[in-house]
Short mmCIF file of C-alpha atoms in Angstrom, two decimals:
data_model
loop_
_atom_site.label_atom_id
_atom_site.label_comp_id
_atom_site.label_asym_id
_atom_site.label_seq_id
_atom_site.Cartn_x
_atom_site.Cartn_y
_atom_site.Cartn_z
CA MET T 1 -2.28 -9.50 -5.81
CA LEU T 2 1.49 -9.74 -5.75
CA ILE T 3 2.90 -12.53 -7.90
CA ARG T 4 6.64 -11.88 -7.76
CA PHE T 5 9.17 -9.31 -6.60
CA THR T 6 12.78 -9.27 -7.78
CA VAL T 7 15.67 -7.05 -6.73
CA GLU T 8 19.32 -6.82 -7.71
CA ASN T 9 22.25 -4.75 -6.41
CA PHE T 10 20.48 -3.11 -3.49
CA LEU T 11 21.41 -3.24 0.20
CA SER T 12 22.51 -6.85 0.92
CA PHE T 13 21.28 -8.18 -2.45
CA ASN T 14 23.96 -8.58 -5.11
CA GLU T 15 22.73 -11.04 -7.71
CA LEU T 16 19.09 -11.02 -8.76
CA ILE T 17 16.85 -12.64 -6.14
CA ASP T 18 13.27 -13.80 -6.65
CA PHE T 19 10.54 -13.77 -4.01
CA ASN T 20 7.17 -15.02 -5.21
CA MET T 21 3.68 -15.88 -4.01
CA ILE T 22 3.05 -18.64 -6.53
CA ALA T 23 1.31 -21.67 -5.02
CA SER T 24 2.83 -25.12 -5.44
CA GLU T 25 0.85 -28.29 -6.06
CA GLU T 26 0.65 -28.91 -2.33
CA THR T 27 -2.84 -30.03 -1.26
CA ASN T 28 -2.62 -28.94 2.38
CA ASN T 29 -4.72 -25.88 3.38
CA LYS T 30 -6.25 -25.28 -0.03
CA HIS T 31 -8.15 -22.29 1.33
CA HIS T 32 -4.80 -20.47 1.62
CA VAL T 33 -4.72 -20.26 -2.19
CA VAL T 34 -6.55 -17.90 -4.54
CA ASN T 35 -7.14 -20.02 -7.61
CA GLY T 36 -6.93 -18.59 -11.10
CA LYS T 37 -10.11 -18.34 -13.13
CA ASN T 38 -8.76 -20.72 -15.75
CA GLN T 39 -5.81 -23.04 -16.36
CA LYS T 40 -3.73 -20.20 -17.80
CA ASP T 41 -3.96 -18.14 -14.60
CA ILE T 42 -1.51 -18.51 -11.73
CA ASP T 43 -2.70 -19.81 -8.35
CA LEU T 44 -1.47 -17.41 -5.68
CA LEU T 45 -0.84 -17.71 -1.96
CA LYS T 46 -2.59 -15.48 0.54
CA THR T 47 0.28 -15.46 3.05
CA SER T 48 4.04 -15.93 3.30
CA ILE T 49 6.43 -15.73 6.23
CA LEU T 50 10.17 -14.99 6.08
CA TYR T 51 12.62 -16.54 8.56
CA GLY T 52 16.29 -15.81 9.07
CA ALA T 53 18.97 -14.83 11.53
CA ASN T 54 19.47 -11.24 12.66
CA GLY T 55 21.29 -9.42 9.88
CA SER T 56 20.39 -12.03 7.26
CA GLY T 57 18.48 -9.58 5.09
CA LYS T 58 14.81 -10.21 5.95
CA SER T 59 14.22 -6.53 6.62
CA ASN T 60 16.27 -5.60 3.54
CA LEU T 61 13.82 -7.45 1.32
CA ILE T 62 11.00 -5.37 2.78
CA LYS T 63 13.12 -2.20 2.59
CA SER T 64 13.73 -2.99 -1.10
CA MET T 65 9.99 -3.13 -1.71
CA GLY T 66 9.56 0.02 0.34
CA PHE T 67 12.23 1.93 -1.60
CA ALA T 68 10.74 0.90 -4.95
CA LYS T 69 7.20 1.80 -3.86
CA ASP T 70 8.29 5.18 -2.49
CA PHE T 71 10.22 6.02 -5.67
CA ILE T 72 7.20 5.08 -7.79
CA VAL T 73 4.65 6.94 -5.68
CA HIS T 74 6.62 10.05 -4.68
CA GLY T 75 9.62 10.23 -7.00
CA VAL T 76 12.34 12.78 -6.19
CA GLY T 77 12.61 16.50 -6.73
CA LYS T 78 14.31 18.13 -9.67
CA ASN T 79 18.12 17.99 -9.43
CA ARG T 80 17.88 15.66 -6.42
CA ASN T 81 19.78 12.40 -6.15
CA ILE T 82 17.94 9.08 -6.00
CA GLY T 83 18.47 7.42 -2.62
CA VAL T 84 19.49 4.06 -4.01
CA LYS T 85 21.94 1.95 -1.95
CA PRO T 86 24.00 -0.53 -4.03
CA PHE T 87 25.54 -3.70 -2.60
CA LYS T 88 28.74 -2.62 -0.80
CA LEU T 89 30.73 -5.86 -0.56
CA ASP T 90 31.50 -5.99 -4.29
CA THR T 91 33.39 -2.94 -5.56
CA THR T 92 31.96 -3.34 -9.07
CA CYS T 93 28.40 -2.85 -7.78
CA SER T 94 28.86 0.84 -6.97
CA ASN T 95 28.94 1.63 -10.70
CA LYS T 96 26.03 -0.62 -11.64
CA PRO T 97 22.33 0.30 -11.55
CA SER T 98 20.01 -1.29 -9.00
CA ARG T 99 17.09 -3.22 -10.46
CA PHE T 100 13.53 -3.70 -9.11
CA GLU T 101 10.50 -5.44 -10.61
CA PHE T 102 6.98 -6.24 -9.43
CA GLU T 103 4.74 -8.76 -11.12
CA PHE T 104 1.13 -8.45 -9.99
CA HIS T 105 -2.55 -8.90 -10.79
CA CYS T 106 -4.52 -5.70 -11.30
CA GLN T 107 -8.04 -5.30 -12.71
CA GLY T 108 -8.14 -8.83 -14.04
CA ARG T 109 -4.80 -8.69 -15.87
CA GLN T 110 -1.24 -9.60 -14.98
CA TYR T 111 1.47 -6.97 -15.30
CA ALA T 112 5.23 -6.76 -14.82
CA TYR T 113 6.54 -3.28 -14.00
CA GLY T 114 10.13 -2.51 -13.15
CA PHE T 115 13.06 -0.15 -13.45
CA SER T 116 16.82 0.12 -12.99
CA VAL T 117 18.38 3.22 -11.43
CA ASP T 118 21.57 4.62 -10.01
CA LYS T 119 21.95 7.66 -7.78
CA THR T 120 21.38 10.17 -10.57
CA GLN T 121 19.16 8.66 -13.25
CA VAL T 122 16.71 6.04 -14.42
CA HIS T 123 18.51 3.74 -16.86
CA GLU T 124 15.60 1.50 -17.76
CA GLU T 125 11.87 1.27 -17.12
CA TRP T 126 9.36 -1.20 -18.49
CA LEU T 127 5.73 -2.25 -18.34
CA PHE T 128 4.54 -5.57 -19.78
CA GLU T 129 1.29 -7.42 -19.70
CA MET T 130 2.09 -11.01 -18.81
CA GLY T 131 0.17 -14.12 -19.82
CA HIS T 132 0.54 -17.80 -20.47
CA GLN T 133 3.97 -17.96 -22.16
CA ILE T 134 3.62 -14.39 -23.50
CA GLU T 135 5.09 -11.01 -22.62
CA ASN T 136 3.24 -8.18 -24.32
CA PRO T 137 5.13 -4.86 -24.03
CA ILE T 138 3.20 -1.69 -23.19
CA PHE T 139 6.15 0.67 -22.91
CA GLU T 140 9.91 0.31 -22.62
CA ARG T 141 12.44 2.94 -21.61
CA VAL T 142 16.14 2.73 -22.30
CA GLY T 143 18.05 5.85 -21.33
CA ASP T 144 16.18 8.90 -22.62
CA VAL T 145 14.08 6.95 -25.14
CA ILE T 146 10.64 5.57 -24.26
CA SER T 147 8.85 3.48 -26.89
CA PHE T 148 5.19 2.48 -26.80
CA ASN T 149 3.10 -0.35 -28.13
CA PHE T 150 0.01 1.64 -29.04
CA GLU T 151 -1.63 -1.57 -30.26
CA HIS T 152 -2.02 -2.72 -26.67
CA PRO T 153 -5.61 -2.61 -25.31
CA ILE T 154 -4.59 -0.07 -22.67
CA PHE T 155 -4.49 2.51 -25.49
CA GLU T 156 -7.52 1.25 -27.46
CA ASN T 157 -9.73 4.27 -26.72
CA SER T 158 -6.93 6.83 -27.07
CA THR T 159 -7.21 9.57 -29.67
CA THR T 160 -4.29 10.62 -31.85
CA GLU T 161 -3.91 13.74 -29.73
CA GLU T 162 -3.75 11.67 -26.54
CA LYS T 163 -1.07 9.42 -28.00
CA GLN T 164 0.89 12.47 -29.09
CA ARG T 165 0.66 13.89 -25.57
CA ILE T 166 1.88 10.59 -24.08
CA GLY T 167 4.86 10.74 -26.42
CA TYR T 168 5.52 14.36 -25.45
CA GLU T 169 5.38 13.59 -21.71
CA ALA T 170 7.67 10.60 -22.25
CA HIS T 171 10.21 12.82 -24.01
CA SER T 172 10.02 15.45 -21.25
CA THR T 173 10.25 13.03 -18.29
CA ARG T 174 13.20 14.00 -16.10
CA THR T 175 16.14 11.63 -16.07
CA ASN T 176 15.75 11.11 -12.30
CA LEU T 177 11.99 10.43 -12.46
CA LEU T 178 10.02 7.38 -13.54
CA PHE T 179 7.67 7.79 -16.49
CA LEU T 180 4.88 6.17 -14.46
CA THR T 181 5.35 8.78 -11.72
CA ASN T 182 5.47 11.57 -14.28
CA CYS T 183 2.17 10.33 -15.78
CA GLN T 184 0.54 10.68 -12.39
CA GLU T 185 1.92 14.18 -11.90
CA ARG T 186 0.83 15.20 -15.41
CA ASN T 187 -2.63 13.65 -15.04
CA ILE T 188 -2.27 11.04 -17.79
CA GLN T 189 -5.00 8.57 -16.90
CA HIS T 190 -3.90 5.54 -18.95
CA PHE T 191 -1.62 4.26 -16.20
CA HIS T 192 -3.45 5.65 -13.18
CA PHE T 193 -4.83 2.26 -12.09
CA LEU T 194 -1.31 0.82 -12.07
CA TYR T 195 0.02 3.75 -10.07
CA GLN T 196 -2.84 3.23 -7.60
CA TRP T 197 -1.79 -0.38 -7.09
CA PHE T 198 1.51 0.85 -5.67
CA ALA T 199 0.04 3.84 -3.85
CA GLU T 200 -3.00 2.18 -2.27
CA THR T 201 -2.95 -1.62 -2.66
CA LEU T 202 0.66 -2.37 -1.70
CA ILE T 203 1.08 -1.37 1.96
CA ILE T 204 4.41 -1.78 3.73
CA VAL T 205 4.65 -1.67 7.53
CA PHE T 206 8.02 -1.31 9.26
CA THR T 207 8.71 -1.87 12.95
CA THR T 208 8.54 1.88 13.63
CA SER T 209 5.41 2.51 11.55
CA LYS T 210 2.49 4.13 13.36
CA HIS T 211 -0.92 4.40 11.75
CA GLN T 212 -1.68 8.13 11.80
CA ALA T 213 -5.29 7.61 10.66
CA LEU T 214 -6.11 5.17 13.46
CA THR T 215 -8.61 7.48 15.16
CA SER T 216 -10.33 8.37 11.91
CA LEU T 217 -10.61 4.70 10.88
CA ALA T 218 -11.85 3.74 14.33
CA LYS T 219 -14.59 6.34 14.10
CA LEU T 220 -15.78 4.85 10.80
CA ASN T 221 -15.32 1.20 11.84
CA LEU T 222 -15.83 1.26 15.61
CA GLU T 223 -17.81 -2.00 15.74
CA PHE T 224 -15.06 -3.83 13.83
CA PHE T 225 -12.34 -2.33 16.04
CA ASN T 226 -14.15 -3.45 19.18
CA LYS T 227 -14.68 -6.97 17.84
CA ILE T 228 -10.94 -7.33 17.23
CA ILE T 229 -10.06 -5.90 20.65
CA ASP T 230 -12.49 -8.35 22.27
CA PHE T 231 -11.13 -11.26 20.20
CA PHE T 232 -7.58 -10.73 21.45
CA ASP T 233 -8.80 -10.10 25.02
CA PHE T 234 -6.48 -7.39 26.33
CA GLY T 235 -8.88 -6.61 29.19
CA ILE T 236 -10.20 -3.58 27.31
CA ARG T 237 -13.97 -3.22 27.58
CA ARG T 238 -14.28 -1.14 24.42
CA LEU T 239 -12.79 1.67 22.36
CA GLU T 240 -14.31 5.12 22.16
CA VAL T 241 -13.68 8.14 19.96
CA GLU T 242 -13.89 11.28 22.07
CA GLU T 243 -14.62 14.70 20.59
CA ILE T 244 -12.64 17.57 22.11
CA ASP T 245 -13.38 21.29 22.02
CA PHE T 246 -10.59 22.33 19.66
CA GLU T 247 -10.59 25.99 20.62
CA ASN T 248 -10.63 25.49 24.39
CA THR T 249 -8.57 22.33 24.92
CA ASN T 250 -5.22 22.66 26.64
CA ASP T 251 -3.99 19.39 25.12
CA ILE T 252 -3.04 21.17 21.89
CA PRO T 253 -0.66 24.15 22.32
CA PRO T 254 -1.93 27.52 20.96
CA MET T 255 0.91 27.77 18.42
CA ILE T 256 0.00 24.39 16.92
CA LYS T 257 -3.68 25.36 16.87
CA ASP T 258 -2.82 28.47 14.87
CA GLU T 259 -0.79 26.41 12.38
CA ILE T 260 -3.63 23.92 11.98
CA LYS T 261 -6.19 26.66 11.35
CA ALA T 262 -3.90 28.40 8.89
CA GLU T 263 -3.25 25.24 6.84
CA PHE T 264 -6.54 23.36 7.20
CA PRO T 265 -8.23 22.61 3.83
CA TYR T 266 -11.61 24.11 4.69
CA GLY T 267 -14.59 23.03 2.61
CA GLN T 268 -12.88 19.94 1.15
CA GLU T 269 -14.28 17.28 3.51
CA THR T 270 -10.77 16.18 4.49
CA VAL T 271 -9.08 15.74 7.85
CA GLN T 272 -5.68 16.43 9.38
CA PHE T 273 -3.71 14.21 11.71
CA VAL T 274 -1.75 15.72 14.58
CA SER T 275 0.56 13.91 16.99
CA ILE T 276 1.45 15.68 20.24
CA SER T 277 3.33 14.01 23.10
CA SER T 278 2.42 10.48 21.89
CA ARG T 279 -1.25 11.48 21.52
CA ASN T 280 -2.79 11.31 18.07
CA TYR T 281 -5.64 13.61 17.11
CA VAL T 282 -7.86 13.86 14.07
CA ILE T 283 -8.90 17.39 13.16
CA GLU T 284 -12.22 17.73 11.32
CA GLU T 285 -14.39 20.61 10.18
CA ASN T 286 -17.80 21.22 11.75
CA PRO T 287 -20.80 22.18 9.58
CA ASN T 288 -20.44 25.78 10.80
CA GLY T 289 -16.83 25.98 9.63
CA SER T 290 -15.20 25.63 13.04
CA LEU T 291 -12.81 22.79 13.86
CA LYS T 292 -13.10 19.83 16.22
CA ALA T 293 -10.51 17.39 17.49
CA LEU T 294 -11.04 13.68 17.98
CA LYS T 295 -8.93 11.19 19.93
CA LEU T 296 -9.15 7.45 20.47
CA LEU T 297 -9.50 6.09 24.01
CA THR T 298 -9.55 2.63 25.56
CA ILE T 299 -12.16 1.95 28.23
CA ARG T 300 -11.38 -0.43 31.09
CA GLN T 301 -13.24 -1.14 34.34
CA ASP T 302 -12.08 -0.54 37.90
CA GLU T 303 -12.73 -2.88 40.83
CA SER T 304 -16.26 -1.47 41.22
CA GLY T 305 -17.17 -2.03 37.59
CA ASN T 306 -16.93 1.65 36.66
CA ASP T 307 -15.59 2.68 33.25
CA VAL T 308 -12.12 4.26 33.26
CA ALA T 309 -10.72 5.91 30.13
CA PHE T 310 -7.07 5.52 29.09
CA GLU T 311 -5.03 7.28 26.45
CA ILE T 312 -3.71 4.96 23.75
CA SER T 313 -0.19 5.96 24.80
CA GLU T 314 -0.90 4.53 28.26
CA GLU T 315 -1.48 1.05 26.85
CA SER T 316 1.30 -1.52 26.53
CA GLU T 317 3.51 -1.68 23.44
CA GLY T 318 1.83 -4.96 22.48
CA THR T 319 -1.65 -3.48 22.72
CA GLN T 320 -0.62 -0.46 20.65
CA ARG T 321 1.06 -2.70 18.07
CA LEU T 322 -2.06 -4.82 17.73
CA MET T 323 -4.27 -1.75 17.39
CA ASP T 324 -2.04 -0.53 14.59
CA PHE T 325 -2.77 -3.87 12.87
CA ILE T 326 -6.55 -3.35 12.92
CA PRO T 327 -6.44 -1.09 9.82
CA MET T 328 -4.45 -3.90 8.18
CA LEU T 329 -7.29 -6.32 8.96
CA ILE T 330 -9.76 -3.90 7.40
CA GLY T 331 -7.52 -3.68 4.34
CA LEU T 332 -7.12 -7.46 4.10
CA SER T 333 -10.89 -7.70 3.69
CA LYS T 334 -10.60 -5.38 0.67
CA ASP T 335 -7.98 -6.91 -1.66
CA LYS T 336 -4.86 -5.25 -0.25
CA VAL T 337 -1.28 -6.56 -0.07
CA PHE T 338 0.38 -6.00 3.31
CA VAL T 339 4.11 -6.53 3.85
CA ILE T 340 5.11 -6.34 7.53
CA ASP T 341 8.56 -6.36 9.07
CA GLU T 342 8.87 -8.32 12.34
CA ILE T 343 5.15 -8.91 12.73
CA GLU T 344 5.66 -10.50 16.16
CA ARG T 345 7.34 -7.42 17.71
CA SER T 346 5.84 -6.74 21.16
CA LEU T 347 3.24 -9.51 20.67
CA HIS T 348 3.03 -12.79 22.56
CA ALA T 349 3.66 -15.87 20.41
CA LEU T 350 0.04 -17.02 20.79
CA LEU T 351 -1.28 -13.62 19.69
CA THR T 352 0.87 -13.69 16.56
CA LYS T 353 -0.41 -17.17 15.75
CA LYS T 354 -4.01 -16.09 16.37
CA LEU T 355 -3.51 -13.12 14.05
CA PHE T 356 -2.53 -15.42 11.19
CA GLU T 357 -5.30 -17.88 12.01
CA LEU T 358 -7.82 -15.05 11.88
CA VAL T 359 -6.58 -13.88 8.48
CA LEU T 360 -6.40 -17.39 7.02
CA ASN T 361 -9.65 -18.79 8.34
CA HIS T 362 -12.28 -16.06 8.76
CA SER T 363 -14.61 -15.68 5.80
CA ILE T 364 -14.23 -11.89 5.51
CA PHE T 365 -10.55 -12.47 4.70
CA THR T 366 -10.69 -15.79 2.84
CA ASN T 367 -13.24 -14.36 0.41
CA ALA T 368 -10.96 -11.41 -0.43
CA LYS T 369 -8.05 -11.42 -2.87
CA SER T 370 -5.67 -10.05 -0.27
CA GLN T 371 -2.22 -11.07 0.93
CA LEU T 372 -0.18 -10.85 4.12
CA ILE T 373 3.61 -11.18 3.86
CA ALA T 374 5.66 -10.88 7.03
CA SER T 375 9.15 -11.40 8.40
CA THR T 376 9.35 -13.02 11.82
CA HIS T 377 11.53 -14.81 14.38
CA GLU T 378 8.51 -16.59 15.89
CA VAL T 379 9.44 -20.24 15.33
CA HIS T 380 6.18 -21.66 16.68
CA LEU T 381 4.47 -20.46 13.51
CA LEU T 382 6.47 -23.17 11.75
CA ASP T 383 3.99 -25.81 12.85
CA ILE T 384 3.06 -26.04 9.18
CA LYS T 385 0.20 -28.51 9.33
CA ASP T 386 -1.48 -26.33 11.95
CA VAL T 387 -0.85 -22.87 10.47
CA PHE T 388 1.04 -22.73 7.14
CA ARG T 389 1.65 -24.63 3.95
CA LYS T 390 5.27 -25.42 3.04
CA ASP T 391 5.19 -23.04 0.07
CA GLU T 392 4.27 -20.16 2.39
CA VAL T 393 7.56 -20.46 4.30
CA TRP T 394 10.74 -18.73 3.07
CA PHE T 395 14.22 -18.72 4.57
CA VAL T 396 16.68 -15.85 4.29
CA GLU T 397 20.43 -16.07 4.92
CA LYS T 398 23.75 -14.64 3.80
CA ASN T 399 26.30 -16.65 1.85
CA GLN T 400 30.07 -16.48 2.29
CA ALA T 401 30.26 -13.38 0.11
CA GLY T 402 27.85 -11.54 2.42
CA GLU T 403 25.02 -11.65 -0.13
CA THR T 404 21.45 -12.31 0.97
CA VAL T 405 19.82 -15.33 -0.64
CA LEU T 406 16.22 -16.57 -0.41
CA TYR T 407 14.80 -20.04 -0.70
CA SER T 408 11.40 -21.58 -0.17
CA LEU T 409 10.39 -24.64 1.80
CA ALA T 410 7.96 -25.52 -1.01
CA ASN T 411 9.87 -28.49 -2.42
CA ALA T 412 11.41 -29.78 0.81
CA ASP T 413 10.50 -33.29 1.97
CA VAL T 414 9.58 -32.37 5.54
CA ASP T 415 6.17 -33.92 6.13
CA ALA T 416 7.44 -36.28 8.84
CA LEU T 417 9.86 -33.79 10.38
CA ASN T 418 9.34 -31.57 13.38
CA ILE T 419 9.73 -28.24 11.58
CA VAL T 420 10.57 -26.14 14.63
CA ASN T 421 13.34 -28.48 15.80
CA GLY T 422 14.57 -28.90 12.24
CA TYR T 423 14.86 -25.13 11.78
CA LEU T 424 16.52 -24.47 15.13
CA SER T 425 19.00 -27.29 14.57
CA GLY T 426 20.07 -25.70 11.28
CA LYS T 427 18.55 -28.24 8.87
CA PHE T 428 17.20 -25.44 6.67
CA GLY T 429 19.93 -22.89 7.36
CA ALA T 430 18.92 -19.24 7.96
CA ILE T 431 19.88 -19.35 11.67
CA PRO T 432 22.54 -17.39 13.59
CA PHE T 433 25.93 -19.01 14.15
CA VAL T 434 27.28 -17.89 17.52
CA LYS T 435 30.78 -18.78 18.70
CA ASN T 436 31.50 -20.78 21.83
CA ILE T 437 31.37 -18.72 25.02
CA LYS T 438 34.90 -19.90 25.86
CA ASP T 439 36.16 -18.04 22.78
CA LEU T 440 35.56 -14.75 24.65
CA GLY T 441 38.63 -15.56 26.77
CA TRP T 442 37.00 -14.35 30.00
CA GLU T 443 37.66 -17.53 31.94
CA GLU T 444 40.69 -17.73 34.20
#
């Protein structure tokens, strides 16, 4: 689970900002909190929502997480620049590194991993195990030097040769690559579970994200998919996964078929995803070595009660957006951390509210150590007593210097206040300030 994310000198963030999922002492909606196993552990929230005006920096917070995750998971090629984007409204920032840090729970322990980079190199990188008033270093990198605490339990079963190899790989890590990423590429297993947290547990969804594996996941979880579709009542009778004759279909052009057959990983029990004219296909191998194509369809009924199949691309933007969230719901039942930009996009306000209510109240989600963090403009979610706790609400705005700042509603005395009206009237800030229409000078 995510505990804290900090970023400095990136996009609209100048000074270090702190976003965290730490629960306050609020007693409302206790089931929104994952309690620590003992008094030394931190109680963590299952959800948070981010509010702010257009251009305030809500999306930049999510882009910051996305950049850091991508750099950790994929790195950059040799002799390639790092795509970091320093704060532009302070001329001194262009020569300073950008800093990112995640604090999170993983396999029963609490870790802090972070790094500072500019466009050409990693300046610092660190991994600590965190505890009650302790910070136990595992490795620290300053410039070209990486030092290790081989007394830490993460190395307790390591042989002398393995420790020597870790030191060798540290020394040979490229200046534009993270040591954690290099360990994954060089198959050093000591830090693999931490790398996996970024690669598989932390999932970031932008407004343009489309789930390429939707058909494959639907095939494996068709009952769950249909329950969600029925719950939100889009008038869809059911979903079906249709198998297509790969060789004889005209839906896939011959040139693309040839490319798929040439590159398909035969004999490895894997699949390929192909998108053609807004249609997504899953390509699988048959037992005889030939290929088959699968596509996801929605089934509706005509006036006579007969089933009529529709392509996913024929459904509304809202229906498609919700269907792309179904894999998220599967993940939230399995200890994942989802961060979503503009979760309400293309969805009716009531559907967005129902989505959060489902995540926060259904047992398959409340029993999991999963989290949903989302930016939104949907003010009706601010009915805190009905949906959220105060500590789950964050506001994002820019100060006079054009820097994005974050603040939580956790400590605000708002129990007797109408939250929606208070927000829209500017009591909490983080709203747009639009000039008077007369200032346009269009009136005669």
